[in-house]
Amino acid sequence: MSIDQGVVETHGLSTEEYRRLLDILGREPTMTELGIFSVMWSEHCSYKSSRLHLRRLPTEGSRVVQGPGENAGAVDIGDGLIAVFKIESHNHPSFIEPYQGAATGVGGIIRDIFTMGARPIALLNSLRFGDLDDSETGQATRRVMEGVVNGIGGYGNSIGIPTVGGEIAFEPGYAGNPLVNVFCLGVAQAGRLAKGLAAGTGNPVYYVGAKTGRDGIHGATMASAEFDEHSADSRPAVQVGDPFMEKLLLEACLEVMRTDSLVGIQDMGAAGLTCSTCEMGARGNSGIEIDVSLVPQRETGMTPYEIMLSESQERMLLVAKKGRELEVERVFEKWDLHAVRIGEVTGDGVLRIRDRGTVVAEIPNRELADGAPLYDRPTERPVSLDALRQLNLTLLSAPADLSETWLTLLGTPVIASKRWAYRQYDHMVRTNTVVRPGVGAAVVRIKGTDRALALSVDGNGRYCYLDPREGGRLAVAEAARNVACAGALPIGATNCLNFGNPERPETMWQLSEAIDGISEACRGLEIPITGGNVSLYNETDGQSIYPTPVLGVVGLLADGTQVLTRMFPEAGLDIVLLGDAFGALDGSEYLKITHGLVRGRPAAVDLCRERVLQSLLVEAARDGLLRSAHDCADGGFAVTLAECCVESAGGGARVELPATAEPDDGFGLVRALFGEAPSRVVVSVSDAERDGLLERANAVSVPAAVIGKTGGDRLTITVGGAVVADIGLDEAENSWTKGLTQHFEQVVG
């Protein structure tokens, strides 16, 4: 097949990129070489539009063992152990084929963790879908969501790794482009991290795991393109997962790593065998030579092009030490797997692909892996932003019944219980889970120690749409605050940056601003970024998603028995509000649900104040002063209070908020109940510990006020001596419990 401009374009390469390819090779490429360049230089693999900006993120810290550049990041957690974690996206595949797209997203992130030599112990996910009630897209959204949730549960449950929490949000802009971000945490022995590199001329290169098929070919290229009406045609580019094969692969790889017989190991994820050979060689300043005819295949007649670009799942590439071959092979045979020698490490720095001895590709490793174009794309602040940030509440009507508004918000899918999803996940497998999903940050114990790790993923597309820099700051702050509310010290973070088409200057401005916001918050809170993922081209028919950076934060508890949740544990406790009493309606869930508006400018986070608050929470929890803690987020104070009460042993609550002068716009009470702002937490304390908490808060200038008591069968909010909202606990639980489930009753029965 001749290579003309049309063939080049179908491979996602620009004219300039193709010229660069020709300069590197000094000749016309073979079709296999063209395919290899197309996937390695795709946005998904090369980060060619984002690398310049990602350099601004803080990646170093006293606990950082491994930062960006490997399969996952790692931080020191003491007791001779390290936590290994990462978050990645599988957005496009999950829209095209929801079950397998989500399932293979789980499988891929698990491999990233055990490739590092860590045993995976927990999964979280961050999901975003369209409006469930939309008359045109609601049915499709429910179908996609059902498939995604089933896929996550199907893979995680089968492989035996608990899915311990996450977040689910809904906005119309995600209808044609859902977001499926998956986070995985593992634990490894200090000093035993494995690396994805090839070194040592003559060392054998092994292929292990599932056989290669035609599924997933050009998956990386597909993930680097917008959606349109023809996207369903990309279904063959979605991989098919086998969690039972991955379980065998996991155990075999961890066992062979303990033998010290490996030089390096890497999973075949995006770009498959191409990416693993090329990147391992580049990291080791070596070349790799393989013969694709030796690669185990499950389909007949596969070409070198197809074998190199396939993204079939549950496959690994490893480099063994020469002379240790038999040892490696025996380990995999023990687990009913075959380690097949397909090549060796060379000293010439070239990726050389043979087919039955004939060379079909010969490319300098370094230029292929690290020589992808690096774009400093133009940025432009959206012209619509000034208008979007204008919020004139005098043009709106304040609700006549705040109690009814309260119940309505509790029943919105964003706020309502996610039990429908969580009940499909096995969160107790391996028995390390300390906190069940939905009651606070996820917490998993580290067996053999007194320690535990708290995990949280967070993001808010609405905030970033209105102010991407502040939205990035807020995402970091809330994820870290969730971890601190569990009593854990935040020690590391990973991010997944979900944005639209980077060729649009407005999108690049959003991405750049969000990265700056994340960087500022991570520096201010002293939480390093150890790695992550960038997912661009999240658009359908030219309509972009909200800019959606998602942050995953890991926190450390020295004593895993001192864990807090959001729930009031008993009646008769004092309720204390830490932080300001009132929030803002800009970009709030209230404004969206009640008035159908996404406008204003989200309340800014004071990073110094946020850091002090989080430190106070961690220290107070450590010293036994707190009985529960829950940050004020979507829906504001009233929703937070209700979430502390539902499903808890403490019953209802009666609180008194400070009186406020009603502003001219008539929304003073609405701000008090439903306004959103950072650095606010509702905690419960016993009478004996109340004064101690207040003294500590006062000493570090954190506003703290005793506002009520737990107990009873109602939730009552009083302002200035007058009851402004009053609902039954059973009403609140009913609205909150059914808010999401009711949309799937007709689907799941």
CSV table of N, CA and C in Angstrom, one decimal, residues 607-725:
chain,number,residue,atom,x,y,z
A,607,LEU,N,-5.7,29.5,50.4
A,607,LEU,CA,-4.9,28.3,50.6
A,607,LEU,C,-4.2,28.3,52.0
A,608,CYS,N,-3.8,29.4,52.5
A,608,CYS,CA,-3.3,29.4,53.9
A,608,CYS,C,-4.3,29.0,54.9
A,609,ARG,N,-5.5,29.6,54.7
A,609,ARG,CA,-6.6,29.2,55.6
A,609,ARG,C,-7.0,27.8,55.5
A,610,GLU,N,-7.0,27.3,54.2
A,610,GLU,CA,-7.4,25.9,54.0
A,610,GLU,C,-6.4,24.9,54.6
A,611,ARG,N,-5.1,25.3,54.5
A,611,ARG,CA,-4.1,24.4,55.1
A,611,ARG,C,-4.2,24.4,56.6
A,612,VAL,N,-4.5,25.5,57.2
A,612,VAL,CA,-4.6,25.5,58.7
A,612,VAL,C,-5.8,24.7,59.1
A,613,LEU,N,-6.9,24.8,58.4
A,613,LEU,CA,-8.1,24.1,58.7
A,613,LEU,C,-7.9,22.6,58.6
A,614,GLN,N,-7.2,22.1,57.5
A,614,GLN,CA,-6.9,20.7,57.4
A,614,GLN,C,-6.0,20.2,58.5
A,615,SER,N,-5.0,21.0,58.8
A,615,SER,CA,-4.1,20.6,59.9
A,615,SER,C,-4.9,20.4,61.2
A,616,LEU,N,-5.8,21.4,61.5
A,616,LEU,CA,-6.6,21.3,62.7
A,616,LEU,C,-7.5,20.0,62.7
A,617,LEU,N,-8.1,19.7,61.6
A,617,LEU,CA,-8.9,18.5,61.5
A,617,LEU,C,-8.0,17.2,61.8
A,618,VAL,N,-6.8,17.1,61.2
A,618,VAL,CA,-6.0,16.0,61.4
A,618,VAL,C,-5.6,15.8,62.8
A,619,GLU,N,-5.1,16.9,63.4
A,619,GLU,CA,-4.6,16.9,64.8
A,619,GLU,C,-5.8,16.6,65.8
A,620,ALA,N,-6.9,17.3,65.5
A,620,ALA,CA,-8.1,17.1,66.4
A,620,ALA,C,-8.6,15.6,66.4
A,621,ALA,N,-8.6,15.0,65.2
A,621,ALA,CA,-9.0,13.6,65.0
A,621,ALA,C,-8.0,12.7,65.7
A,622,ARG,N,-6.7,13.0,65.5
A,622,ARG,CA,-5.6,12.2,66.2
A,622,ARG,C,-5.7,12.2,67.7
A,623,ASP,N,-6.1,13.3,68.2
A,623,ASP,CA,-6.2,13.4,69.7
A,623,ASP,C,-7.6,13.1,70.2
A,624,GLY,N,-8.5,12.6,69.4
A,624,GLY,CA,-9.7,12.1,69.9
A,624,GLY,C,-10.8,13.1,70.2
A,625,LEU,N,-10.6,14.4,69.6
A,625,LEU,CA,-11.6,15.4,69.9
A,625,LEU,C,-12.8,15.4,69.1
A,626,LEU,N,-12.8,14.7,67.9
A,626,LEU,CA,-13.9,14.7,67.0
A,626,LEU,C,-14.6,13.4,66.9
A,627,ARG,N,-15.9,13.4,66.7
A,627,ARG,CA,-16.7,12.2,66.5
A,627,ARG,C,-17.1,12.0,65.1
A,628,SER,N,-17.1,13.1,64.3
A,628,SER,CA,-17.4,13.0,62.9
A,628,SER,C,-17.0,14.3,62.2
A,629,ALA,N,-16.8,14.2,60.9
A,629,ALA,CA,-16.4,15.4,60.1
A,629,ALA,C,-16.9,15.3,58.7
A,630,HIS,N,-17.5,16.4,58.2
A,630,HIS,CA,-18.0,16.4,56.8
A,630,HIS,C,-17.8,17.8,56.2
A,631,ASP,N,-17.2,17.8,55.0
A,631,ASP,CA,-17.0,19.2,54.4
A,631,ASP,C,-18.2,19.6,53.7
A,632,CYS,N,-18.4,20.9,53.7
A,632,CYS,CA,-19.6,21.5,53.0
A,632,CYS,C,-19.2,21.6,51.5
A,633,ALA,N,-19.9,21.0,50.7
A,633,ALA,CA,-19.7,21.0,49.2
A,633,ALA,C,-20.9,21.3,48.5
A,634,ASP,N,-21.3,20.4,47.5
A,634,ASP,CA,-22.5,20.7,46.7
A,634,ASP,C,-23.7,20.8,47.5
A,635,GLY,N,-24.5,21.8,47.3
A,635,GLY,CA,-25.7,22.1,48.1
A,635,GLY,C,-25.5,22.9,49.3
A,636,GLY,N,-24.3,23.1,49.7
A,636,GLY,CA,-24.1,24.0,50.9
A,636,GLY,C,-24.3,23.4,52.2
A,637,PHE,N,-24.5,24.2,53.2
A,637,PHE,CA,-24.6,23.8,54.6
A,637,PHE,C,-25.8,22.9,54.9
A,638,ALA,N,-26.9,23.2,54.3
A,638,ALA,CA,-28.1,22.4,54.6
A,638,ALA,C,-28.0,21.0,54.1
A,639,VAL,N,-27.4,20.8,52.9
A,639,VAL,CA,-27.2,19.5,52.4
A,639,VAL,C,-26.2,18.8,53.2
A,640,THR,N,-25.1,19.4,53.6
A,640,THR,CA,-24.1,18.8,54.5
A,640,THR,C,-24.7,18.3,55.8
A,641,LEU,N,-25.5,19.1,56.4
A,641,LEU,CA,-26.2,18.7,57.6
A,641,LEU,C,-27.0,17.5,57.4
A,642,ALA,N,-27.8,17.5,56.4
A,642,ALA,CA,-28.7,16.3,56.1
A,642,ALA,C,-27.8,15.1,55.9
A,643,GLU,N,-26.7,15.2,55.1
A,643,GLU,CA,-25.9,14.0,54.8
A,643,GLU,C,-25.2,13.5,56.1
A,644,CYS,N,-25.0,14.3,57.1
A,644,CYS,CA,-24.5,13.9,58.4
A,644,CYS,C,-25.5,13.1,59.2
A,645,CYS,N,-26.8,13.3,58.9
A,645,CYS,CA,-27.9,12.7,59.6
A,645,CYS,C,-28.4,11.4,59.0
A,646,VAL,N,-28.5,11.4,57.6
A,646,VAL,CA,-29.1,10.2,57.0
A,646,VAL,C,-28.3,9.0,57.2
A,647,GLU,N,-28.9,7.9,57.5
A,647,GLU,CA,-28.2,6.6,57.7
A,647,GLU,C,-27.3,6.6,59.0
A,648,SER,N,-27.4,7.6,59.8
A,648,SER,CA,-26.5,7.7,61.0
A,648,SER,C,-27.3,7.2,62.2
A,649,ALA,N,-26.5,7.0,63.3
A,649,ALA,CA,-27.1,6.6,64.5
A,649,ALA,C,-27.4,7.7,65.4
A,650,GLY,N,-27.1,8.9,64.9
A,650,GLY,CA,-27.3,10.1,65.7
A,650,GLY,C,-28.7,10.8,65.6
A,651,GLY,N,-29.5,10.2,64.6
A,651,GLY,CA,-30.8,10.8,64.4
A,651,GLY,C,-30.7,12.1,63.6
A,652,GLY,N,-31.7,13.0,63.9
A,652,GLY,CA,-31.7,14.3,63.3
A,652,GLY,C,-30.8,15.3,63.9
A,653,ALA,N,-31.2,16.6,63.7
A,653,ALA,CA,-30.4,17.7,64.3
A,653,ALA,C,-31.2,19.0,64.3
A,654,ARG,N,-30.9,19.8,65.3
A,654,ARG,CA,-31.5,21.1,65.4
A,654,ARG,C,-30.3,22.1,65.5
A,655,VAL,N,-30.2,23.1,64.5
A,655,VAL,CA,-29.1,24.0,64.5
A,655,VAL,C,-29.6,25.4,64.5
A,656,GLU,N,-28.8,26.3,65.0
A,656,GLU,CA,-29.0,27.8,64.9
A,656,GLU,C,-27.9,28.4,64.2
A,657,LEU,N,-28.1,29.0,63.1
A,657,LEU,CA,-27.1,29.8,62.4
A,657,LEU,C,-27.2,31.2,62.8
A,658,PRO,N,-26.1,31.9,62.7
A,658,PRO,CA,-26.1,33.3,63.1
A,658,PRO,C,-26.9,34.2,62.2
A,659,ALA,N,-27.6,35.2,62.7
A,659,ALA,CA,-28.4,36.0,61.9
A,659,ALA,C,-27.6,36.8,61.0
A,660,THR,N,-28.1,37.1,59.8
A,660,THR,CA,-27.4,38.0,58.8
A,660,THR,C,-28.4,39.0,58.3
A,661,ALA,N,-27.9,40.2,58.0
A,661,ALA,CA,-28.7,41.2,57.4
A,661,ALA,C,-29.1,40.8,56.0
A,662,GLU,N,-30.4,40.7,55.7
A,662,GLU,CA,-30.8,40.3,54.4
A,662,GLU,C,-30.4,41.3,53.4
A,663,PRO,N,-29.6,40.9,52.3
A,663,PRO,CA,-29.2,41.9,51.3
A,663,PRO,C,-30.4,42.3,50.4
A,664,ASP,N,-30.2,43.2,49.6
A,664,ASP,CA,-31.2,43.7,48.8
A,664,ASP,C,-31.8,42.7,47.8
A,665,ASP,N,-30.9,41.7,47.5
A,665,ASP,CA,-31.4,40.7,46.5
A,665,ASP,C,-32.3,39.7,47.1
A,666,GLY,N,-32.5,39.7,48.4
A,666,GLY,CA,-33.5,38.8,49.0
A,666,GLY,C,-33.0,37.3,49.1
A,667,PHE,N,-31.7,37.1,48.9
A,667,PHE,CA,-31.2,35.7,48.9
A,667,PHE,C,-30.3,35.4,50.1
A,668,GLY,N,-30.4,36.2,51.2
A,668,GLY,CA,-29.6,36.0,52.4
A,668,GLY,C,-29.8,34.6,53.0
A,669,LEU,N,-31.0,34.2,53.2
A,669,LEU,CA,-31.3,32.9,53.8
A,669,LEU,C,-30.9,31.8,52.9
A,670,VAL,N,-31.0,32.0,51.6
A,670,VAL,CA,-30.7,31.0,50.6
A,670,VAL,C,-29.1,30.8,50.6
A,671,ARG,N,-28.4,31.9,50.8
A,671,ARG,CA,-26.9,31.7,50.9
A,671,ARG,C,-26.6,31.0,52.2
A,672,ALA,N,-27.3,31.3,53.2
A,672,ALA,CA,-27.0,30.6,54.5
A,672,ALA,C,-27.2,29.1,54.4
A,673,LEU,N,-28.2,28.7,53.7
A,673,LEU,CA,-28.6,27.3,53.7
A,673,LEU,C,-27.9,26.6,52.5
A,674,PHE,N,-27.8,27.2,51.3
A,674,PHE,CA,-27.4,26.5,50.1
A,674,PHE,C,-26.2,27.1,49.4
A,675,GLY,N,-25.6,28.1,50.0
A,675,GLY,CA,-24.4,28.7,49.4
A,675,GLY,C,-23.2,27.8,49.5
A,676,GLU,N,-22.3,27.9,48.6
A,676,GLU,CA,-21.2,27.0,48.6
A,676,GLU,C,-19.9,27.8,48.7
A,677,ALA,N,-19.0,27.3,49.5
A,677,ALA,CA,-17.7,28.0,49.7
A,677,ALA,C,-16.7,27.0,50.3
A,678,PRO,N,-15.4,27.2,50.0
A,678,PRO,CA,-14.4,26.2,50.5
A,678,PRO,C,-14.2,26.5,52.0
A,679,SER,N,-13.3,25.6,52.6
A,679,SER,CA,-12.8,25.7,53.9
A,679,SER,C,-13.9,25.8,55.0
A,680,ARG,N,-15.0,24.9,54.8
A,680,ARG,CA,-16.1,24.8,55.8
A,680,ARG,C,-16.3,23.4,56.1
A,681,VAL,N,-16.4,23.0,57.3
A,681,VAL,CA,-16.6,21.6,57.7
A,681,VAL,C,-17.5,21.6,58.9
A,682,VAL,N,-18.4,20.6,58.9
A,682,VAL,CA,-19.4,20.4,60.0
A,682,VAL,C,-18.8,19.2,60.8
A,683,VAL,N,-18.6,19.4,62.1
A,683,VAL,CA,-18.1,18.3,62.9
A,683,VAL,C,-19.0,18.1,64.1
A,684,SER,N,-18.9,16.9,64.7
A,684,SER,CA,-19.6,16.6,65.9
A,684,SER,C,-18.6,16.3,67.0
A,685,VAL,N,-18.9,16.8,68.3
A,685,VAL,CA,-18.0,16.6,69.4
A,685,VAL,C,-18.9,16.3,70.6
A,686,SER,N,-18.3,15.6,71.6
A,686,SER,CA,-18.9,15.4,72.9
A,686,SER,C,-18.8,16.7,73.7
A,687,ASP,N,-19.7,16.8,74.7
A,687,ASP,CA,-19.6,17.9,75.6
A,687,ASP,C,-18.2,18.1,76.2
A,688,ALA,N,-17.6,16.9,76.5
A,688,ALA,CA,-16.3,16.9,77.2
A,688,ALA,C,-15.2,17.5,76.3
A,689,GLU,N,-15.3,17.3,75.0
A,689,GLU,CA,-14.3,17.7,74.1
A,689,GLU,C,-14.5,19.0,73.4
A,690,ARG,N,-15.7,19.6,73.6
A,690,ARG,CA,-16.1,20.8,72.9
A,690,ARG,C,-15.2,22.0,73.1
A,691,ASP,N,-15.0,22.3,74.4
A,691,ASP,CA,-14.1,23.4,74.7
A,691,ASP,C,-12.7,23.3,74.2
A,692,GLY,N,-12.2,22.1,74.2
A,692,GLY,CA,-10.9,21.8,73.7
A,692,GLY,C,-10.8,22.1,72.2
A,693,LEU,N,-11.8,21.7,71.5
A,693,LEU,CA,-11.8,21.9,70.0
A,693,LEU,C,-11.9,23.4,69.8
A,694,LEU,N,-12.7,24.1,70.5
A,694,LEU,CA,-12.9,25.6,70.3
A,694,LEU,C,-11.6,26.3,70.6
A,695,GLU,N,-10.9,25.9,71.6
A,695,GLU,CA,-9.7,26.6,72.0
A,695,GLU,C,-8.6,26.4,70.9
A,696,ARG,N,-8.5,25.1,70.4
A,696,ARG,CA,-7.6,24.9,69.3
A,696,ARG,C,-7.9,25.7,68.0
A,697,ALA,N,-9.2,25.7,67.7
A,697,ALA,CA,-9.6,26.5,66.5
A,697,ALA,C,-9.2,28.0,66.7
A,698,ASN,N,-9.5,28.5,67.9
A,698,ASN,CA,-9.2,29.9,68.1
A,698,ASN,C,-7.7,30.2,68.1
A,699,ALA,N,-6.9,29.2,68.6
A,699,ALA,CA,-5.5,29.4,68.6
A,699,ALA,C,-4.9,29.6,67.2
A,700,VAL,N,-5.5,28.9,66.2
A,700,VAL,CA,-5.0,29.0,64.8
A,700,VAL,C,-5.9,29.8,63.9
A,701,SER,N,-6.8,30.6,64.5
A,701,SER,CA,-7.7,31.6,63.8
A,701,SER,C,-8.6,30.9,62.8
A,702,VAL,N,-9.1,29.7,63.2
A,702,VAL,CA,-10.2,29.1,62.4
A,702,VAL,C,-11.5,29.4,63.0
A,703,PRO,N,-12.4,30.1,62.3
A,703,PRO,CA,-13.7,30.3,62.8
A,703,PRO,C,-14.4,29.0,63.3
A,704,ALA,N,-15.0,29.0,64.5
A,704,ALA,CA,-15.6,27.8,65.0
A,704,ALA,C,-16.8,28.3,65.9
A,705,ALA,N,-17.9,27.7,65.7
A,705,ALA,CA,-19.1,28.0,66.4
A,705,ALA,C,-19.9,26.8,66.7
A,706,VAL,N,-20.4,26.6,67.9
A,706,VAL,CA,-21.3,25.6,68.3
A,706,VAL,C,-22.7,26.0,67.8
A,707,ILE,N,-23.3,25.2,66.9
A,707,ILE,CA,-24.5,25.6,66.3
A,707,ILE,C,-25.7,24.8,66.6
A,708,GLY,N,-25.5,23.6,67.3
A,708,GLY,CA,-26.7,22.8,67.6
A,708,GLY,C,-26.3,21.5,68.2
A,709,LYS,N,-27.3,20.6,68.2
A,709,LYS,CA,-27.2,19.3,68.9
A,709,LYS,C,-27.8,18.2,67.9
A,710,THR,N,-27.2,17.0,68.0
A,710,THR,CA,-27.7,15.9,67.2
A,710,THR,C,-28.8,15.2,68.0
A,711,GLY,N,-29.7,14.6,67.3
A,711,GLY,CA,-30.8,13.8,67.9
A,711,GLY,C,-32.2,14.2,67.4
A,712,GLY,N,-33.2,13.4,67.7
A,712,GLY,CA,-34.5,13.7,67.3
A,712,GLY,C,-34.8,13.1,65.9
A,713,ASP,N,-36.0,13.3,65.5
A,713,ASP,CA,-36.4,12.8,64.2
A,713,ASP,C,-36.7,13.9,63.1
A,714,ARG,N,-36.2,15.1,63.4
A,714,ARG,CA,-36.3,16.1,62.4
A,714,ARG,C,-35.0,16.9,62.2
A,715,LEU,N,-34.9,17.6,61.1
A,715,LEU,CA,-33.8,18.4,60.8
A,715,LEU,C,-34.3,19.9,60.8
A,716,THR,N,-33.9,20.7,61.7
A,716,THR,CA,-34.4,22.0,61.8
A,716,THR,C,-33.3,23.0,61.8
A,717,ILE,N,-33.4,24.1,61.0
A,717,ILE,CA,-32.5,25.1,60.9
A,717,ILE,C,-33.2,26.4,61.3
A,718,THR,N,-32.6,27.1,62.3
A,718,THR,CA,-33.1,28.4,62.8
A,718,THR,C,-32.1,29.5,62.5
A,719,VAL,N,-32.5,30.6,62.1
A,719,VAL,CA,-31.7,31.8,61.8
A,719,VAL,C,-32.3,33.0,62.6
A,720,GLY,N,-31.5,33.5,63.4
A,720,GLY,CA,-31.9,34.7,64.2
A,720,GLY,C,-33.2,34.4,65.0
A,721,GLY,N,-33.2,33.2,65.6
A,721,GLY,CA,-34.3,32.8,66.4
A,721,GLY,C,-35.6,32.3,65.7
A,722,ALA,N,-35.6,32.4,64.4
A,722,ALA,CA,-36.8,31.9,63.6
A,722,ALA,C,-36.5,30.7,62.8
A,723,VAL,N,-37.4,29.7,62.8
A,723,VAL,CA,-37.2,28.5,62.1
A,723,VAL,C,-37.4,28.8,60.6
A,724,VAL,N,-36.3,28.6,59.8
A,724,VAL,CA,-36.4,28.9,58.3
A,724,VAL,C,-36.6,27.6,57.5
A,725,ALA,N,-36.2,26.5,58.0
A,725,ALA,CA,-36.4,25.2,57.3
A,725,ALA,C,-36.5,24.1,58.3
